[in-house]
Coordinates of C-alpha atoms and ligand atoms in Angstrom, one line a residue:
M247 CA 6.6 -18.4 -11.9
D248 CA 4.2 -16.6 -14.5
T249 CA 3.2 -13.8 -12.2
N250 CA 0.9 -12.4 -15.2
Q251 CA -1.4 -15.0 -14.3
F252 CA -2.3 -13.1 -11.0
K253 CA -3.2 -9.9 -12.9
W254 CA -6.4 -8.4 -11.5
P255 CA -8.9 -7.2 -12.6
V256 CA -9.2 -9.1 -15.8
S257 CA -11.5 -7.8 -18.8
S258 CA -12.0 -8.5 -22.4
E259 CA -13.7 -7.1 -25.3
R260 CA -17.0 -8.2 -23.5
E261 CA -16.7 -5.2 -21.1
M262 CA -16.1 -2.8 -24.1
E263 CA -19.1 -4.2 -25.9
L264 CA -21.3 -3.3 -23.2
L265 CA -19.6 -0.1 -22.1
R266 CA -20.4 0.8 -25.9
H267 CA -24.0 0.4 -25.4
V268 CA -24.0 2.9 -22.6
I269 CA -21.9 5.2 -24.0
E270 CA -23.9 5.3 -27.5
S271 CA -27.2 5.7 -25.3
E272 CA -28.4 8.9 -23.8
R273 CA -28.4 7.4 -20.1
W274 CA -25.2 7.0 -18.8
G275 CA -26.4 7.3 -15.1
G276 CA -28.2 5.2 -12.7
Y277 CA -31.5 4.8 -15.0
H278 CA -29.6 3.0 -17.9
E279 CA -31.4 -0.5 -18.3
F280 CA -28.2 -2.3 -17.3
V281 CA -28.5 -1.2 -13.7
G282 CA -31.9 -2.8 -13.4
R283 CA -30.7 -6.0 -15.2
L284 CA -27.6 -6.2 -12.9
E285 CA -29.8 -5.7 -9.9
R286 CA -32.3 -8.4 -11.0
E287 CA -29.4 -11.0 -12.3
F288 CA -27.3 -10.6 -9.1
A289 CA -30.2 -10.8 -6.7
A290 CA -31.1 -14.2 -8.5
F291 CA -27.8 -15.4 -8.4
A292 CA -27.7 -14.6 -4.7
H293 CA -31.0 -16.5 -4.1
C294 CA -33.0 -13.3 -3.4
T295 CA -36.1 -11.6 -5.0
H296 CA -34.6 -8.0 -4.6
G297 CA -31.3 -6.2 -5.4
V298 CA -30.6 -2.5 -4.7
S299 CA -27.3 -1.5 -6.1
A300 CA -25.1 1.5 -4.9
M301 CA -21.9 3.2 -5.3
N302 CA -19.8 0.9 -3.0
G303 CA -20.2 -1.9 -0.3
T304 CA -20.0 0.6 2.4
V305 CA -22.9 2.5 1.7
T306 CA -25.0 -0.6 0.8
M307 CA -24.4 -1.6 4.3
E308 CA -25.3 1.8 5.7
M309 CA -28.4 1.7 3.5
A310 CA -29.1 -1.7 5.2
L311 CA -28.8 -0.3 8.8
W312 CA -30.9 2.9 8.0
A313 CA -33.6 0.4 6.3
A314 CA -33.5 -1.5 9.4
G315 CA -34.3 1.3 11.7
V316 CA -30.9 1.4 13.3
G317 CA -30.0 4.6 14.7
P318 CA -28.9 6.6 17.8
G319 CA -29.1 4.8 21.2
D320 CA -29.0 1.2 19.5
E321 CA -26.0 -1.1 19.6
V322 CA -24.8 -3.4 16.7
I323 CA -22.7 -6.4 17.2
V324 CA -19.8 -6.6 14.7
P325 CA -16.7 -8.8 14.7
A326 CA -13.3 -7.4 15.9
I327 CA -11.5 -8.4 12.6
S328 CA -12.9 -7.1 9.3
F329 CA -12.2 -4.3 6.9
V330 CA -13.3 -0.9 8.8
A331 CA -16.4 -0.3 6.7
T332 CA -18.2 -3.2 8.8
A333 CA -18.0 -0.9 12.1
M334 CA -17.8 2.4 10.3
V335 CA -21.5 2.1 8.9
V336 CA -22.7 1.7 12.6
S337 CA -20.8 4.8 13.6
R338 CA -22.2 6.5 10.6
V339 CA -25.9 5.9 11.4
G340 CA -25.4 7.3 15.0
A341 CA -25.3 3.8 16.6
L342 CA -22.5 2.1 18.9
P343 CA -20.5 -0.8 17.3
V344 CA -19.7 -3.6 19.9
F345 CA -16.7 -5.5 18.8
V346 CA -16.6 -9.1 19.7
D347 CA -14.1 -11.9 19.3
I348 CA -13.4 -14.2 16.2
D349 CA -13.2 -18.1 16.1
P350 CA -9.5 -18.9 16.1
R351 CA -9.9 -21.2 13.2
S352 CA -12.6 -19.7 10.8
F353 CA -11.7 -16.0 11.4
N354 CA -15.4 -15.4 11.6
M355 CA -17.5 -14.0 14.5
D356 CA -17.8 -16.4 17.5
P357 CA -21.5 -16.8 18.0
E358 CA -21.0 -17.3 21.9
R359 CA -19.2 -14.0 22.1
A360 CA -22.0 -12.4 20.1
A361 CA -24.7 -13.9 22.3
A362 CA -22.7 -12.6 25.5
A363 CA -22.6 -9.4 24.0
I364 CA -26.4 -8.6 23.6
T365 CA -28.1 -6.1 25.8
P366 CA -31.6 -4.4 25.8
R367 CA -30.1 -2.0 23.3
T368 CA -28.8 -4.2 20.6
K369 CA -30.6 -3.8 17.6
A370 CA -28.2 -5.7 14.9
I371 CA -25.8 -8.0 14.2
I372 CA -23.5 -7.7 11.2
A373 CA -21.9 -11.0 10.3
V374 CA -19.2 -11.1 8.0
H375 CA -18.2 -13.8 5.8
F376 CA -14.5 -13.4 6.1
G377 CA -12.5 -14.3 2.9
G378 CA -15.4 -16.0 1.6
A379 CA -15.8 -18.5 4.4
M380 CA -19.2 -18.1 5.8
A381 CA -19.9 -17.0 9.4
E382 CA -21.8 -19.7 11.7
M383 CA -25.4 -19.0 10.3
D384 CA -26.9 -22.1 12.0
R385 CA -26.0 -20.4 15.3
L386 CA -26.4 -16.8 14.2
L387 CA -29.8 -17.0 12.5
P388 CA -31.5 -18.5 15.8
L389 CA -29.6 -16.0 17.9
A390 CA -31.0 -12.8 15.9
G391 CA -34.3 -14.5 15.8
E392 CA -34.6 -15.3 19.5
H393 CA -33.6 -11.5 20.3
G394 CA -35.5 -9.9 17.5
L395 CA -32.4 -8.5 16.0
A396 CA -31.5 -7.8 12.2
L397 CA -29.2 -10.1 11.1
I398 CA -27.1 -8.5 8.2
E399 CA -24.5 -10.2 6.1
D400 CA -21.6 -8.4 5.2
A401 CA -20.9 -10.5 2.2
A402 CA -18.3 -7.9 0.5
H403 CA -15.9 -11.2 0.2
A404 CA -18.7 -13.9 -0.3
H405 CA -20.1 -13.6 -4.1
G406 CA -21.3 -17.3 -4.7
A407 CA -20.5 -18.6 -1.2
E408 CA -23.4 -21.1 -0.2
W409 CA -24.6 -22.2 3.2
Q410 CA -26.2 -25.9 2.8
G411 CA -27.3 -24.5 -0.8
R412 CA -28.4 -21.1 0.3
R413 CA -26.4 -18.4 -1.4
A414 CA -24.6 -15.9 0.9
G415 CA -26.8 -12.7 1.1
S416 CA -30.0 -14.6 1.1
L417 CA -29.8 -16.1 4.9
G418 CA -30.3 -12.8 6.9
L419 CA -32.4 -9.8 6.6
A420 CA -30.1 -8.5 3.9
G421 CA -26.6 -9.0 2.2
S422 CA -24.2 -6.3 1.2
F423 CA -21.6 -7.1 -1.3
S424 CA -18.9 -4.9 -2.9
F425 CA -17.5 -4.7 -6.3
Q426 CA -14.6 -2.5 -5.1
N427 CA -11.3 -3.1 -7.3
S428 CA -9.9 -6.2 -5.4
K429 CA -13.4 -8.0 -5.1
V430 CA -14.1 -11.1 -7.3
M431 CA -16.2 -9.1 -9.8
T432 CA -15.5 -5.2 -10.0
A433 CA -16.1 -2.0 -11.7
G434 CA -13.6 -0.4 -9.6
E435 CA -16.2 0.6 -7.3
G436 CA -19.8 -0.6 -6.8
G437 CA -22.2 -2.4 -4.2
M438 CA -25.3 -4.4 -4.2
L439 CA -27.7 -5.0 -1.3
T440 CA -29.8 -8.3 -1.6
T441 CA -32.9 -9.2 0.3
N442 CA -35.9 -11.3 0.3
D443 CA -37.9 -8.6 2.0
A444 CA -39.8 -6.5 -0.3
A445 CA -40.6 -3.7 2.2
F446 CA -37.0 -3.6 3.3
A447 CA -35.8 -3.5 -0.3
E448 CA -38.1 -0.2 -0.9
R449 CA -36.8 1.4 2.0
A450 CA -33.4 0.7 0.9
W451 CA -34.2 1.9 -2.6
S452 CA -35.5 5.1 -1.3
I453 CA -32.3 5.9 0.7
M454 CA -30.0 5.3 -2.3
D455 CA -32.3 7.4 -4.6
Q456 CA -33.1 10.8 -3.1
G457 CA -35.9 9.5 -0.8
R458 CA -38.1 8.7 -3.9
K459 CA -40.5 5.8 -4.0
P460 CA -40.2 3.3 -6.5
G461 CA -42.5 4.3 -9.5
G462 CA -43.1 7.6 -7.8
G463 CA -42.7 11.0 -9.2
W464 CA -39.3 12.5 -10.0
F465 CA -39.8 15.6 -7.8
F466 CA -41.4 13.6 -4.9
H467 CA -39.3 12.9 -1.9
Y468 CA -40.3 10.9 1.1
V469 CA -37.4 10.2 3.5
P470 CA -33.9 12.0 3.7
G471 CA -32.0 9.7 1.5
S472 CA -29.2 10.5 -0.8
N473 CA -27.9 10.1 -4.3
Y474 CA -25.8 6.6 -4.0
R475 CA -26.7 5.4 -7.4
I476 CA -24.3 3.4 -9.6
T477 CA -23.8 4.4 -13.4
G478 CA -24.8 2.5 -16.4
L479 CA -21.1 2.4 -17.1
Q480 CA -20.3 0.6 -13.8
A481 CA -23.2 -1.8 -14.4
A482 CA -22.0 -2.6 -18.1
V483 CA -18.7 -3.6 -16.6
L484 CA -20.0 -5.6 -13.8
L485 CA -22.6 -7.4 -16.3
A486 CA -19.3 -8.6 -18.2
Q487 CA -17.6 -9.4 -15.0
F488 CA -20.5 -11.4 -13.8
E489 CA -20.4 -13.6 -16.7
R490 CA -16.8 -14.8 -15.8
L491 CA -17.4 -15.2 -12.0
P492 CA -18.7 -18.9 -12.0
E493 CA -15.6 -20.1 -14.1
Q494 CA -13.4 -18.2 -12.0
I495 CA -15.1 -19.4 -8.8
C496 CA -14.4 -23.1 -10.1
R497 CA -10.8 -22.1 -10.8
R498 CA -10.1 -20.8 -7.3
T499 CA -12.1 -23.6 -5.8
R500 CA -9.6 -26.1 -7.6
N501 CA -6.5 -24.3 -7.0
A502 CA -7.4 -23.7 -3.2
A503 CA -8.0 -27.2 -2.7
L504 CA -4.7 -27.9 -4.5
L505 CA -2.6 -25.6 -2.5
R506 CA -4.3 -26.7 1.0
A507 CA -3.6 -30.3 0.0
E508 CA -0.2 -29.8 -1.0
L509 CA 0.7 -27.8 2.4
S510 CA -1.5 -30.0 4.6
D511 CA 2.0 -31.8 6.1
V512 CA 3.6 -28.1 6.8
E513 CA 4.5 -28.1 10.5
G514 CA 2.9 -24.7 12.2
L515 CA 0.9 -23.6 9.2
A516 CA -2.9 -23.9 9.6
F517 CA -5.3 -22.8 6.7
Q518 CA -8.8 -21.2 7.8
A519 CA -11.2 -23.8 8.9
L520 CA -14.4 -23.9 6.5
P521 CA -17.6 -24.5 8.4
K522 CA -19.2 -28.0 7.4
P523 CA -22.5 -26.6 6.4
Q524 CA -20.7 -24.6 3.7
N525 CA -20.9 -26.2 0.1
A526 CA -19.3 -23.4 -2.0
N527 CA -16.7 -20.7 -1.1
S528 CA -15.9 -17.5 -3.3
W529 CA -12.2 -17.9 -2.4
Y530 CA -11.9 -14.1 -2.2
L531 CA -9.0 -14.9 0.1
L532 CA -6.7 -17.8 1.1
L533 CA -6.3 -17.3 4.8
G534 CA -3.9 -19.0 7.2
R535 CA -2.1 -18.7 10.7
I536 CA 1.8 -19.3 11.3
D537 CA 2.6 -20.9 14.7
G538 CA 6.0 -19.4 14.9
Q539 CA 7.1 -21.7 17.7
R540 CA 6.2 -24.8 15.5
M541 CA 7.7 -23.7 12.5
G542 CA 10.7 -21.7 13.9
R543 CA 9.5 -18.8 11.6
T544 CA 7.5 -15.6 12.2
R545 CA 4.6 -14.9 10.3
D546 CA 6.4 -11.6 9.1
E547 CA 9.4 -13.6 7.8
F548 CA 7.0 -16.1 6.0
H549 CA 5.4 -13.0 4.4
S550 CA 8.8 -11.4 3.3
E551 CA 10.0 -14.3 1.8
L552 CA 6.7 -15.4 0.0
T553 CA 6.2 -11.8 -1.5
A554 CA 9.9 -11.9 -2.5
S555 CA 9.2 -15.1 -4.6
G556 CA 6.5 -13.1 -6.4
V557 CA 3.3 -14.5 -4.5
P558 CA 1.0 -11.9 -3.5
C559 CA 0.6 -12.1 0.2
T560 CA -0.7 -9.6 3.1
P561 CA 0.4 -9.9 6.7
F562 CA -3.4 -9.6 7.8
Y563 CA -4.7 -6.3 9.5
P564 CA -2.2 -4.4 11.7
H565 CA -4.8 -4.4 14.5
P566 CA -8.2 -5.4 15.5
L567 CA -10.8 -2.8 14.2
Y568 CA -11.1 -1.3 17.7
G569 CA -7.3 -0.5 17.4
N570 CA -8.0 2.1 14.8
P571 CA -7.4 5.7 15.8
L572 CA -11.1 6.3 15.4
Y573 CA -12.2 3.8 18.0
R574 CA -9.3 4.3 20.4
Q575 CA -11.0 7.3 21.8
G576 CA -14.3 5.4 22.5
G577 CA -17.5 5.6 20.3
C578 CA -17.6 1.9 20.6
R579 CA -17.8 -1.0 23.3
V580 CA -15.3 -3.6 23.1
E581 CA -15.7 -7.2 24.5
P582 CA -12.8 -9.4 25.2
C583 CA -10.7 -10.3 22.1
P584 CA -7.9 -12.4 22.7
V585 CA -8.1 -14.4 19.5
A586 CA -8.3 -11.2 17.3
E587 CA -5.4 -9.9 19.3
E588 CA -3.2 -13.0 18.2
C589 CA -4.3 -13.2 14.9
V590 CA -3.0 -9.7 13.7
K591 CA 0.5 -11.1 14.9
D592 CA 0.4 -14.5 13.0
A593 CA -2.2 -14.6 10.2
F594 CA -1.9 -14.1 6.6
W595 CA -3.7 -14.1 3.6
L596 CA -3.2 -14.4 -0.3
P597 CA -5.7 -12.5 -2.5
H598 CA -8.0 -14.2 -4.9
R599 CA -5.8 -13.5 -7.8
A600 CA -3.2 -15.9 -6.5
L601 CA -5.8 -18.5 -7.0
L602 CA -6.2 -17.6 -10.8
G603 CA -3.4 -19.6 -12.3
D604 CA -3.1 -22.6 -13.9
E605 CA -2.0 -25.9 -12.2
E606 CA 1.6 -25.5 -12.9
T607 CA 1.6 -22.1 -11.5
T608 CA -0.5 -23.1 -8.4
R609 CA 2.0 -26.0 -7.7
E610 CA 4.8 -23.2 -7.9
V611 CA 2.8 -21.3 -5.4
A612 CA 2.6 -24.1 -3.1
A613 CA 6.5 -24.7 -3.3
A614 CA 7.0 -21.0 -2.8
M615 CA 4.8 -21.3 0.2
R616 CA 6.7 -24.3 1.6
R617 CA 10.0 -22.6 1.0
A618 CA 8.7 -19.5 3.1
C619 CA 7.6 -21.8 5.8
G620 CA 11.4 -23.1 6.0
G621 CA 10.8 -26.2 4.2
Ligands
LIG279 C1 -15.5 -7.0 4.8 C2 -15.8 -5.8 4.1 N1 -16.8 -5.1 4.2 C3 -17.1 -3.8 3.5 C4 -16.2 -3.5 2.5 C5 -16.6 -2.1 1.8 O1 -16.8 -2.4 0.5 P1 -16.4 -1.1 -0.5 O2 -14.8 -1.0 -0.6 O3 -17.1 -1.6 -1.6 O4 -17.1 0.0 0.2 C6 -15.1 -4.1 2.3 C7 -14.2 -3.7 1.3 O5 -13.0 -3.9 1.4 C8 -14.7 -5.3 2.9 O6 -13.7 -6.1 3.0

């Protein structure tokens, strides 16, 4: 197997060319023209009118909560399965994360569990599009609307994913994207908040840029923001990465379909269910679950054999988010999460780089997966 095809990040002379522009300018920081260009182009790509970039996808989500007015005394509903940032930003603004269970097939927040967790203190829901498969927006949007809640999309995995033609990041009040090293476009670190709400975008921008107002004076500060700006150097790399994104999404989509079809007969292997209204996926992760009883192998045996064959694979998170030391002492509310408890024992993912190979390599990945399943 040609594992060089799984190399990530990928770059070319284009990154160097755009970086040179910045290096040769006198503005290496957040006010280089590339930063504004990236915000405009990425926002348009996400079907949004506004983009506010920041250092990473954790602070963009924190900015979203501040800009939505979430603070001490408020509760925010989050899925029990995600990267810790989804919950930690809630704690950072002084609110209480409320962990709810996920759907056993999609790995995304179960909307019924979210509805059951709403109290008079609930201010927002953070819906994660896990691995690129979008959360049940047809149920979460009306739920948020009925209860007057801000629906924030944690789209860190979902660049280019579409729900009935509407891109991730444009359905809720805001979408938060990550450009961290493993993400489908990267500058090592970076983040972007997208929204169609001009007033919200202005508040988020102020928080990101020292409490200034867009177009206002340099030494005039209106809110206690911070300096979360990305640099022109990051924007240069991201503009180059962005040019490659559509082709890479096509390649991953083709390879994910091939892998799922090749392995559809494997007893005890279930891939992530994709919601019907979703018409495009970023394929950040190829997720699945192992039914050890039916397969006669544990998830950990599957994982060890697959990685030994050169295919990158992660045996899921070691615990639901509330199992982290940070939340074991409290500072959160935990709703019953039997599905999340099961998934940490039997689920796995392949990173998107495993989907970037050519057809021959992808068939070899399928064969290695079949062998790891005992076939
Ligand atoms: C679901 C999810 N949300 C948020 C983040 C945070 O992004 P960043 O690493 O850019 O801060 C990540 C990063 O891995 C993530 O996976």
